[in-house]
Amino acid sequence: MSSQDLAKTSYNEVATAYDGYAQTPAGIIEAQLIARALGSDLAGLHVLDLGGGSGIHARECIDYGAESVDIVDISPEMLKVAWGIEESLGRKDKIRTFEADVSKPLSEYELPLRESYDVVMANWIFSHADKKSTLEGMFANIGVYLKPRGIFVGIRDANPFSQNFQTGKYGAHVKWVKEIEGGAKYWAVLHCKPELVEFEVSTLEIIYGGSRELYESVGLMEYEEMPLGRAQCVKDDPEFWADFLKDPFLAVVRAVKK
Ligand SMILES: C[S@@+](CC[C@H](N)C(=O)[O-])C[C@H]1O[C@@H](n2cnc3c(N)ncnc32)[C@H](O)[C@@H]1O
């Protein structure tokens, strides 16, 4: 099964429970780092959220003032959750959802997307690519839809072999991890409540090793990783976060389109 088909099947199964990830320590620190990367003032801006799933970070963008967020995701069930939350909030026009594989040119789907966006997010989607060509397809869409001087924000794996991924101290652990050509495959267990969420991840060294090659190939410059130590949760409880800072399993990247 391709990593895209696997992602669709797996996330359809876990969709209703996935949103609980936001309450785990890992979910909390990544949200705080994303806020930092976005700049917390998105007044009037339009955001494209590739692989935006149930809309955890899309809703944060709206909270920071974004005019709109378009989520594109391969899992119709994840999108249904995002849409259901919008309905429960009584919102109609802020977040739109579209089903598509973001490793393929989105123009092929003839979706009513904007021609370009002020911000493009890609949070955790590079963890569903076991081939460089899949990543190239994802990055191509980022390059096509991000305006000049627009901001890219993305969460990625930082080390699938991290000790902190073994212990589960930060709200996620791996059941197994093994090397594959050019990277790693692992079984992720997210400590969502009321039930655990589990799925297979494929991540390539070109992503988790911190290479800038794919970013630069689509004109993403000024690459930076948000310093973990600046997250409020770390300032509030440095002792709890000390192990994570030594060997993190996630990184939040910010870059600017040429
Ligand atoms: C770990 S979840 C993260 C969801 C969301 N970005 C967040 O951070 O809350 C990964 C998401 O990427 C989506 N995904 C994986 N591969 C994809 C692809 N090729 N095209 C579109 N969506 C994809 C999955 O369906 C899932 O919703």
PDB file of C-alpha atoms and ligand atoms in Angstrom:
ATOM      1  CA  MET A   1       0.000   0.000   0.000  1.00  0.00           C
ATOM      2  CA  SER A   2       1.362   3.484  -0.808  1.00  0.00           C
ATOM      3  CA  SER A   3       2.029   5.806   2.132  1.00  0.00           C
ATOM      4  CA  GLN A   4      -0.836   7.991   0.866  1.00  0.00           C
ATOM      5  CA  ASP A   5      -3.360   5.113   0.835  1.00  0.00           C
ATOM      6  CA  LEU A   6      -2.125   4.044   4.249  1.00  0.00           C
ATOM      7  CA  ALA A   7      -2.541   7.596   5.621  1.00  0.00           C
ATOM      8  CA  LYS A   8      -6.089   7.789   4.284  1.00  0.00           C
ATOM      9  CA  THR A   9      -7.119   4.450   5.806  1.00  0.00           C
ATOM     10  CA  SER A  10      -5.375   5.035   9.150  1.00  0.00           C
ATOM     11  CA  TYR A  11      -6.654   8.563   9.743  1.00  0.00           C
ATOM     12  CA  ASN A  12     -10.176   7.623   8.722  1.00  0.00           C
ATOM     13  CA  GLU A  13     -10.064   5.094  11.573  1.00  0.00           C
ATOM     14  CA  VAL A  14      -8.693   7.431  14.258  1.00  0.00           C
ATOM     15  CA  ALA A  15     -10.362  10.677  13.189  1.00  0.00           C
ATOM     16  CA  THR A  16     -12.801  11.116  16.071  1.00  0.00           C
ATOM     17  CA  ALA A  17     -10.108  10.642  18.733  1.00  0.00           C
ATOM     18  CA  TYR A  18      -7.229  12.497  17.000  1.00  0.00           C
ATOM     19  CA  ASP A  19      -8.165  15.982  18.183  1.00  0.00           C
ATOM     20  CA  GLY A  20      -7.291  14.950  21.770  1.00  0.00           C
ATOM     21  CA  TYR A  21      -3.606  15.094  20.766  1.00  0.00           C
ATOM     22  CA  ALA A  22      -3.797  18.871  21.311  1.00  0.00           C
ATOM     23  CA  GLN A  23      -4.039  18.273  25.081  1.00  0.00           C
ATOM     24  CA  THR A  24      -0.897  16.103  25.318  1.00  0.00           C
ATOM     25  CA  PRO A  25       2.462  17.685  26.271  1.00  0.00           C
ATOM     26  CA  ALA A  26       3.740  17.252  22.690  1.00  0.00           C
ATOM     27  CA  GLY A  27       0.537  18.806  21.352  1.00  0.00           C
ATOM     28  CA  ILE A  28       0.892  21.729  23.741  1.00  0.00           C
ATOM     29  CA  ILE A  29       4.518  22.516  22.931  1.00  0.00           C
ATOM     30  CA  GLU A  30       3.971  22.272  19.179  1.00  0.00           C
ATOM     31  CA  ALA A  31       1.013  24.671  19.358  1.00  0.00           C
ATOM     32  CA  GLN A  32       3.093  27.197  21.295  1.00  0.00           C
ATOM     33  CA  LEU A  33       5.951  26.916  18.803  1.00  0.00           C
ATOM     34  CA  ILE A  34       3.563  27.294  15.885  1.00  0.00           C
ATOM     35  CA  ALA A  35       2.151  30.449  17.474  1.00  0.00           C
ATOM     36  CA  ARG A  36       5.697  31.770  17.640  1.00  0.00           C
ATOM     37  CA  ALA A  37       6.390  30.830  14.027  1.00  0.00           C
ATOM     38  CA  LEU A  38       3.170  32.454  12.825  1.00  0.00           C
ATOM     39  CA  GLY A  39       3.759  35.616  14.817  1.00  0.00           C
ATOM     40  CA  SER A  40       0.358  35.484  16.584  1.00  0.00           C
ATOM     41  CA  ASP A  41      -1.114  38.284  14.457  1.00  0.00           C
ATOM     42  CA  LEU A  42      -2.618  36.964  11.268  1.00  0.00           C
ATOM     43  CA  ALA A  43      -5.206  39.719  10.870  1.00  0.00           C
ATOM     44  CA  GLY A  44      -6.715  39.574   7.393  1.00  0.00           C
ATOM     45  CA  LEU A  45      -4.427  36.778   6.164  1.00  0.00           C
ATOM     46  CA  HIS A  46      -5.401  33.691   4.185  1.00  0.00           C
ATOM     47  CA  VAL A  47      -3.900  30.349   5.202  1.00  0.00           C
ATOM     48  CA  LEU A  48      -3.587  27.036   3.368  1.00  0.00           C
ATOM     49  CA  ASP A  49      -3.215  24.049   5.710  1.00  0.00           C
ATOM     50  CA  LEU A  50      -1.894  21.030   3.795  1.00  0.00           C
ATOM     51  CA  GLY A  51      -2.783  17.799   5.609  1.00  0.00           C
ATOM     52  CA  GLY A  52      -4.608  19.950   8.143  1.00  0.00           C
ATOM     53  CA  GLY A  53      -6.657  16.994   9.404  1.00  0.00           C
ATOM     54  CA  SER A  54      -9.159  17.788  12.125  1.00  0.00           C
ATOM     55  CA  GLY A  55      -8.147  21.448  12.055  1.00  0.00           C
ATOM     56  CA  ILE A  56      -6.232  21.777  15.344  1.00  0.00           C
ATOM     57  CA  HIS A  57      -3.781  24.319  13.929  1.00  0.00           C
ATOM     58  CA  ALA A  58      -6.251  25.793  11.442  1.00  0.00           C
ATOM     59  CA  ARG A  59      -8.446  26.893  14.359  1.00  0.00           C
ATOM     60  CA  GLU A  60      -5.412  28.418  16.062  1.00  0.00           C
ATOM     61  CA  CYS A  61      -4.833  30.528  12.935  1.00  0.00           C
ATOM     62  CA  ILE A  62      -8.419  31.775  13.126  1.00  0.00           C
ATOM     63  CA  ASP A  63      -7.877  32.563  16.827  1.00  0.00           C
ATOM     64  CA  TYR A  64      -4.849  34.664  15.819  1.00  0.00           C
ATOM     65  CA  GLY A  65      -6.974  36.678  13.415  1.00  0.00           C
ATOM     66  CA  ALA A  66      -6.645  34.878  10.068  1.00  0.00           C
ATOM     67  CA  GLU A  67      -9.398  35.761   7.629  1.00  0.00           C
ATOM     68  CA  SER A  68      -9.698  32.192   6.363  1.00  0.00           C
ATOM     69  CA  VAL A  69      -8.042  28.779   6.399  1.00  0.00           C
ATOM     70  CA  ASP A  70      -8.391  26.190   3.643  1.00  0.00           C
ATOM     71  CA  ILE A  71      -7.606  22.672   4.865  1.00  0.00           C
ATOM     72  CA  VAL A  72      -6.670  20.055   2.276  1.00  0.00           C
ATOM     73  CA  ASP A  73      -6.430  16.490   3.550  1.00  0.00           C
ATOM     74  CA  ILE A  74      -6.533  12.973   2.163  1.00  0.00           C
ATOM     75  CA  SER A  75      -8.805  11.668   4.951  1.00  0.00           C
ATOM     76  CA  PRO A  76     -12.487  12.544   4.560  1.00  0.00           C
ATOM     77  CA  GLU A  77     -13.131  11.493   8.171  1.00  0.00           C
ATOM     78  CA  MET A  78     -10.535  13.922   9.554  1.00  0.00           C
ATOM     79  CA  LEU A  79     -12.143  16.676   7.468  1.00  0.00           C
ATOM     80  CA  LYS A  80     -15.569  15.697   8.784  1.00  0.00           C
ATOM     81  CA  VAL A  81     -14.282  16.253  12.332  1.00  0.00           C
ATOM     82  CA  ALA A  82     -12.889  19.670  11.360  1.00  0.00           C
ATOM     83  CA  TRP A  83     -16.152  20.619   9.736  1.00  0.00           C
ATOM     84  CA  GLY A  84     -18.204  19.332  12.694  1.00  0.00           C
ATOM     85  CA  ILE A  85     -16.193  21.510  15.080  1.00  0.00           C
ATOM     86  CA  GLU A  86     -16.763  24.544  12.863  1.00  0.00           C
ATOM     87  CA  GLU A  87     -20.497  23.833  12.908  1.00  0.00           C
ATOM     88  CA  SER A  88     -20.469  23.483  16.691  1.00  0.00           C
ATOM     89  CA  LEU A  89     -18.747  26.874  16.890  1.00  0.00           C
ATOM     90  CA  GLY A  90     -21.446  28.347  14.665  1.00  0.00           C
ATOM     91  CA  ARG A  91     -18.891  29.295  11.979  1.00  0.00           C
ATOM     92  CA  LYS A  92     -19.456  28.784   8.291  1.00  0.00           C
ATOM     93  CA  ASP A  93     -16.985  30.753   6.214  1.00  0.00           C
ATOM     94  CA  LYS A  94     -13.737  30.744   8.169  1.00  0.00           C
ATOM     95  CA  ILE A  95     -12.476  27.216   7.511  1.00  0.00           C
ATOM     96  CA  ARG A  96     -13.110  25.342   4.272  1.00  0.00           C
ATOM     97  CA  THR A  97     -12.183  21.672   3.840  1.00  0.00           C
ATOM     98  CA  PHE A  98     -11.078  19.876   0.673  1.00  0.00           C
ATOM     99  CA  GLU A  99     -10.246  16.212   0.125  1.00  0.00           C
ATOM    100  CA  ALA A 100      -7.085  15.643  -1.923  1.00  0.00           C
ATOM    101  CA  ASP A 101      -3.658  14.033  -1.858  1.00  0.00           C
ATOM    102  CA  VAL A 102      -1.237  16.905  -1.269  1.00  0.00           C
ATOM    103  CA  SER A 103       1.664  14.962  -2.770  1.00  0.00           C
ATOM    104  CA  LYS A 104      -0.058  15.365  -6.155  1.00  0.00           C
ATOM    105  CA  PRO A 105      -0.406  18.701  -7.979  1.00  0.00           C
ATOM    106  CA  LEU A 106      -3.503  20.247  -6.397  1.00  0.00           C
ATOM    107  CA  SER A 107      -4.353  21.909  -9.714  1.00  0.00           C
ATOM    108  CA  GLU A 108      -5.352  18.424 -10.975  1.00  0.00           C
ATOM    109  CA  TYR A 109      -8.280  18.377  -8.537  1.00  0.00           C
ATOM    110  CA  GLU A 110      -9.802  21.632  -9.780  1.00  0.00           C
ATOM    111  CA  LEU A 111     -10.563  22.700  -6.216  1.00  0.00           C
ATOM    112  CA  PRO A 112     -11.769  26.268  -5.670  1.00  0.00           C
ATOM    113  CA  LEU A 113      -8.564  27.179  -3.821  1.00  0.00           C
ATOM    114  CA  ARG A 114      -7.114  30.688  -3.836  1.00  0.00           C
ATOM    115  CA  GLU A 115      -4.421  31.354  -6.397  1.00  0.00           C
ATOM    116  CA  SER A 116      -1.966  32.011  -3.562  1.00  0.00           C
ATOM    117  CA  TYR A 117      -1.861  32.269   0.237  1.00  0.00           C
ATOM    118  CA  ASP A 118      -0.119  34.462   2.816  1.00  0.00           C
ATOM    119  CA  VAL A 119       0.703  31.427   4.941  1.00  0.00           C
ATOM    120  CA  VAL A 120       1.059  27.754   4.031  1.00  0.00           C
ATOM    121  CA  MET A 121       1.215  25.161   6.836  1.00  0.00           C
ATOM    122  CA  ALA A 122       2.283  21.521   6.515  1.00  0.00           C
ATOM    123  CA  ASN A 123       2.124  19.987   9.969  1.00  0.00           C
ATOM    124  CA  TRP A 124       3.228  16.364  10.234  1.00  0.00           C
ATOM    125  CA  ILE A 125       2.502  15.485   6.597  1.00  0.00           C
ATOM    126  CA  PHE A 126       6.155  14.820   5.770  1.00  0.00           C
ATOM    127  CA  SER A 127       5.784  11.903   8.209  1.00  0.00           C
ATOM    128  CA  HIS A 128       3.677  10.149   5.593  1.00  0.00           C
ATOM    129  CA  ALA A 129       6.188   9.936   2.777  1.00  0.00           C
ATOM    130  CA  ASP A 130       8.471   6.943   2.307  1.00  0.00           C
ATOM    131  CA  LYS A 131       9.824   8.220  -1.018  1.00  0.00           C
ATOM    132  CA  LYS A 132      11.610  11.435  -1.863  1.00  0.00           C
ATOM    133  CA  SER A 133       9.295  11.890  -4.858  1.00  0.00           C
ATOM    134  CA  THR A 134       6.289  12.038  -2.477  1.00  0.00           C
ATOM    135  CA  LEU A 135       8.002  14.785  -0.492  1.00  0.00           C
ATOM    136  CA  GLU A 136       8.870  16.623  -3.702  1.00  0.00           C
ATOM    137  CA  GLY A 137       5.186  16.591  -4.631  1.00  0.00           C
ATOM    138  CA  MET A 138       4.227  18.031  -1.232  1.00  0.00           C
ATOM    139  CA  PHE A 139       6.876  20.731  -1.429  1.00  0.00           C
ATOM    140  CA  ALA A 140       5.859  21.581  -5.010  1.00  0.00           C
ATOM    141  CA  ASN A 141       2.374  22.488  -3.737  1.00  0.00           C
ATOM    142  CA  ILE A 142       3.875  24.638  -0.989  1.00  0.00           C
ATOM    143  CA  GLY A 143       5.935  26.491  -3.581  1.00  0.00           C
ATOM    144  CA  VAL A 144       2.995  26.961  -5.950  1.00  0.00           C
ATOM    145  CA  TYR A 145       0.515  28.270  -3.367  1.00  0.00           C
ATOM    146  CA  LEU A 146       2.712  30.466  -1.160  1.00  0.00           C
ATOM    147  CA  LYS A 147       2.921  34.161  -2.107  1.00  0.00           C
ATOM    148  CA  PRO A 148       6.315  35.860  -2.445  1.00  0.00           C
ATOM    149  CA  ARG A 149       7.370  36.798   1.136  1.00  0.00           C
ATOM    150  CA  GLY A 150       4.641  34.464   2.434  1.00  0.00           C
ATOM    151  CA  ILE A 151       5.351  32.377   5.534  1.00  0.00           C
ATOM    152  CA  PHE A 152       5.749  28.614   5.598  1.00  0.00           C
ATOM    153  CA  VAL A 153       5.207  26.833   8.928  1.00  0.00           C
ATOM    154  CA  GLY A 154       5.574  23.084   9.400  1.00  0.00           C
ATOM    155  CA  ILE A 155       5.941  20.503  12.149  1.00  0.00           C
ATOM    156  CA  ARG A 156       8.225  17.632  11.261  1.00  0.00           C
ATOM    157  CA  ASP A 157       9.865  14.631  12.855  1.00  0.00           C
ATOM    158  CA  ALA A 158      13.157  15.505  14.531  1.00  0.00           C
ATOM    159  CA  ASN A 159      14.366  12.046  15.577  1.00  0.00           C
ATOM    160  CA  PRO A 160      12.283   8.894  15.214  1.00  0.00           C
ATOM    161  CA  PHE A 161      14.836   7.092  17.421  1.00  0.00           C
ATOM    162  CA  SER A 162      14.555   9.638  20.257  1.00  0.00           C
ATOM    163  CA  GLN A 163      14.630   8.167  23.767  1.00  0.00           C
ATOM    164  CA  ASN A 164      11.690  10.426  24.572  1.00  0.00           C
ATOM    165  CA  PHE A 165       9.679   8.567  21.977  1.00  0.00           C
ATOM    166  CA  GLN A 166      10.364   5.345  23.884  1.00  0.00           C
ATOM    167  CA  THR A 167       9.228   6.558  27.298  1.00  0.00           C
ATOM    168  CA  GLY A 168       5.975   8.257  26.361  1.00  0.00           C
ATOM    169  CA  LYS A 169       6.662  11.011  28.900  1.00  0.00           C
ATOM    170  CA  TYR A 170       5.551  13.692  26.450  1.00  0.00           C
ATOM    171  CA  GLY A 171       2.239  12.223  25.331  1.00  0.00           C
ATOM    172  CA  ALA A 172       3.356  10.044  22.431  1.00  0.00           C
ATOM    173  CA  HIS A 173       5.451   6.923  22.086  1.00  0.00           C
ATOM    174  CA  VAL A 174       6.564   4.470  19.443  1.00  0.00           C
ATOM    175  CA  LYS A 175       5.573   0.817  19.697  1.00  0.00           C
ATOM    176  CA  TRP A 176       8.329  -0.111  17.239  1.00  0.00           C
ATOM    177  CA  VAL A 177      10.720   1.749  14.990  1.00  0.00           C
ATOM    178  CA  LYS A 178      12.812   0.316  12.168  1.00  0.00           C
ATOM    179  CA  GLU A 179      15.146   1.621   9.532  1.00  0.00           C
ATOM    180  CA  ILE A 180      13.965   1.767   5.929  1.00  0.00           C
ATOM    181  CA  GLU A 181      15.883   2.956   2.881  1.00  0.00           C
ATOM    182  CA  GLY A 182      16.719   6.600   3.523  1.00  0.00           C
ATOM    183  CA  GLY A 183      14.807   6.862   6.785  1.00  0.00           C
ATOM    184  CA  ALA A 184      12.593   5.152   9.333  1.00  0.00           C
ATOM    185  CA  LYS A 185       9.180   3.629   9.777  1.00  0.00           C
ATOM    186  CA  TYR A 186       7.517   3.595  13.181  1.00  0.00           C
ATOM    187  CA  TRP A 187       4.245   2.857  14.889  1.00  0.00           C
ATOM    188  CA  ALA A 188       3.118   6.021  16.665  1.00  0.00           C
ATOM    189  CA  VAL A 189       0.871   5.913  19.709  1.00  0.00           C
ATOM    190  CA  LEU A 190      -0.611   9.264  20.715  1.00  0.00           C
ATOM    191  CA  HIS A 191      -1.921   9.491  24.264  1.00  0.00           C
ATOM    192  CA  CYS A 192      -5.231  11.077  23.338  1.00  0.00           C
ATOM    193  CA  LYS A 193      -8.151  10.860  25.748  1.00  0.00           C
ATOM    194  CA  PRO A 194     -10.404   8.950  26.090  1.00  0.00           C
ATOM    195  CA  GLU A 195      -8.581   6.559  23.738  1.00  0.00           C
ATOM    196  CA  LEU A 196      -5.095   6.128  22.296  1.00  0.00           C
ATOM    197  CA  VAL A 197      -4.589   6.965  18.637  1.00  0.00           C
ATOM    198  CA  GLU A 198      -2.219   4.718  16.685  1.00  0.00           C
ATOM    199  CA  PHE A 199      -0.874   4.763  13.131  1.00  0.00           C
ATOM    200  CA  GLU A 200       2.180   3.961  11.036  1.00  0.00           C
ATOM    201  CA  VAL A 201       4.617   6.695  10.112  1.00  0.00           C
ATOM    202  CA  SER A 202       7.267   6.775   7.377  1.00  0.00           C
ATOM    203  CA  THR A 203       9.791   9.545   7.632  1.00  0.00           C
ATOM    204  CA  LEU A 204      12.907  10.202   5.594  1.00  0.00           C
ATOM    205  CA  GLU A 205      16.269  11.376   6.871  1.00  0.00           C
ATOM    206  CA  ILE A 206      16.126  14.298   4.443  1.00  0.00           C
ATOM    207  CA  ILE A 207      13.258  15.592   6.620  1.00  0.00           C
ATOM    208  CA  TYR A 208      14.174  14.626  10.187  1.00  0.00           C
ATOM    209  CA  GLY A 209      17.887  15.252   9.654  1.00  0.00           C
ATOM    210  CA  GLY A 210      17.160  18.945   9.141  1.00  0.00           C
ATOM    211  CA  SER A 211      18.260  19.229   5.490  1.00  0.00           C
ATOM    212  CA  ARG A 212      17.115  22.422   3.790  1.00  0.00           C
ATOM    213  CA  GLU A 213      17.319  20.921   0.303  1.00  0.00           C
ATOM    214  CA  LEU A 214      13.600  20.409  -0.288  1.00  0.00           C
ATOM    215  CA  TYR A 215      12.693  23.783   1.223  1.00  0.00           C
ATOM    216  CA  GLU A 216      15.191  25.648  -0.935  1.00  0.00           C
ATOM    217  CA  SER A 217      14.117  23.711  -4.032  1.00  0.00           C
ATOM    218  CA  VAL A 218      10.766  25.566  -3.926  1.00  0.00           C
ATOM    219  CA  GLY A 219      12.155  28.962  -2.922  1.00  0.00           C
ATOM    220  CA  LEU A 220      11.724  28.689   0.855  1.00  0.00           C
ATOM    221  CA  MET A 221      14.509  30.727   2.427  1.00  0.00           C
ATOM    222  CA  GLU A 222      15.348  32.067   5.907  1.00  0.00           C
ATOM    223  CA  TYR A 223      14.802  28.567   7.306  1.00  0.00           C
ATOM    224  CA  GLU A 224      14.658  28.480  11.098  1.00  0.00           C
ATOM    225  CA  GLU A 225      13.623  25.977  13.727  1.00  0.00           C
ATOM    226  CA  MET A 226      11.661  27.465  16.598  1.00  0.00           C
ATOM    227  CA  PRO A 227      13.754  27.268  19.778  1.00  0.00           C
ATOM    228  CA  LEU A 228      12.065  24.768  22.103  1.00  0.00           C
ATOM    229  CA  GLY A 229      13.272  26.637  25.185  1.00  0.00           C
ATOM    230  CA  ARG A 230      11.164  29.679  24.279  1.00  0.00           C
ATOM    231  CA  ALA A 231       7.878  27.781  24.527  1.00  0.00           C
ATOM    232  CA  GLN A 232       5.858  28.972  27.525  1.00  0.00           C
ATOM    233  CA  CYS A 233       5.338  25.412  28.804  1.00  0.00           C
ATOM    234  CA  VAL A 234       9.124  24.955  28.996  1.00  0.00           C
ATOM    235  CA  LYS A 235       9.559  28.245  30.850  1.00  0.00           C
ATOM    236  CA  ASP A 236       6.794  27.203  33.264  1.00  0.00           C
ATOM    237  CA  ASP A 237       8.223  23.740  33.979  1.00  0.00           C
ATOM    238  CA  PRO A 238      11.846  23.446  32.815  1.00  0.00           C
ATOM    239  CA  GLU A 239      12.425  20.316  34.867  1.00  0.00           C
ATOM    240  CA  PHE A 240       9.651  18.368  33.121  1.00  0.00           C
ATOM    241  CA  TRP A 241      10.875  19.460  29.676  1.00  0.00           C
ATOM    242  CA  ALA A 242      14.638  18.974  30.264  1.00  0.00           C
ATOM    243  CA  ASP A 243      14.762  15.502  28.617  1.00  0.00           C
ATOM    244  CA  PHE A 244      12.750  16.702  25.635  1.00  0.00           C
ATOM    245  CA  LEU A 245      15.100  19.618  25.002  1.00  0.00           C
ATOM    246  CA  LYS A 246      18.081  17.241  24.959  1.00  0.00           C
ATOM    247  CA  ASP A 247      16.516  14.836  22.446  1.00  0.00           C
ATOM    248  CA  PRO A 248      13.309  16.192  20.874  1.00  0.00           C
ATOM    249  CA  PHE A 249      11.202  14.129  18.490  1.00  0.00           C
ATOM    250  CA  LEU A 250       9.583  17.093  16.774  1.00  0.00           C
ATOM    251  CA  ALA A 251      10.660  20.415  15.326  1.00  0.00           C
ATOM    252  CA  VAL A 252       8.656  23.412  14.135  1.00  0.00           C
ATOM    253  CA  VAL A 253      10.110  25.014  11.030  1.00  0.00           C
ATOM    254  CA  ARG A 254       9.485  28.520   9.710  1.00  0.00           C
ATOM    255  CA  ALA A 255      10.650  29.755   6.329  1.00  0.00           C
ATOM    256  CA  VAL A 256       9.896  32.633   3.984  1.00  0.00           C
ATOM    257  CA  LYS A 257       9.130  32.357   0.260  1.00  0.00           C
ATOM    258  CA  LYS A 258      11.549  34.229  -1.954  1.00  0.00           C
TER     259      LYS A 258
HETATM  260  C1  LIG B   1      -0.508  13.569  12.150  1.00  0.00           C
HETATM  261  S1  LIG B   1      -1.910  14.172  11.267  1.00  0.00           S
HETATM  262  C2  LIG B   1      -1.710  15.931  11.498  1.00  0.00           C
HETATM  263  C3  LIG B   1      -2.951  16.713  11.234  1.00  0.00           C
HETATM  264  C4  LIG B   1      -2.764  18.227  11.359  1.00  0.00           C
HETATM  265  N1  LIG B   1      -1.817  18.719  10.375  1.00  0.00           N
HETATM  266  C5  LIG B   1      -2.304  18.580  12.760  1.00  0.00           C
HETATM  267  O1  LIG B   1      -1.121  18.894  12.926  1.00  0.00           O
HETATM  268  O2  LIG B   1      -3.149  18.523  13.661  1.00  0.00           O
HETATM  269  C6  LIG B   1      -1.395  13.989   9.572  1.00  0.00           C
HETATM  270  C7  LIG B   1      -2.467  14.393   8.595  1.00  0.00           C
HETATM  271  O3  LIG B   1      -1.895  14.390   7.289  1.00  0.00           O
HETATM  272  C8  LIG B   1      -2.849  13.840   6.403  1.00  0.00           C
HETATM  273  N2  LIG B   1      -2.108  13.338   5.242  1.00  0.00           N
HETATM  274  C9  LIG B   1      -1.114  12.419   5.219  1.00  0.00           C
HETATM  275  N3  LIG B   1      -0.660  12.261   3.958  1.00  0.00           N
HETATM  276  C10 LIG B   1      -1.393  13.082   3.175  1.00  0.00           C
HETATM  277  C11 LIG B   1      -1.417  13.363   1.784  1.00  0.00           C
HETATM  278  N4  LIG B   1      -0.581  12.758   0.924  1.00  0.00           N
HETATM  279  N5  LIG B   1      -2.308  14.264   1.317  1.00  0.00           N
HETATM  280  C12 LIG B   1      -3.167  14.894   2.161  1.00  0.00           C
HETATM  281  N6  LIG B   1      -3.194  14.664   3.492  1.00  0.00           N
HETATM  282  C13 LIG B   1      -2.313  13.774   3.997  1.00  0.00           C
HETATM  283  C14 LIG B   1      -3.558  12.770   7.218  1.00  0.00           C
HETATM  284  O4  LIG B   1      -4.815  12.415   6.666  1.00  0.00           O
HETATM  285  C15 LIG B   1      -3.672  13.477   8.581  1.00  0.00           C
HETATM  286  O5  LIG B   1      -4.855  14.224   8.679  1.00  0.00           O
END
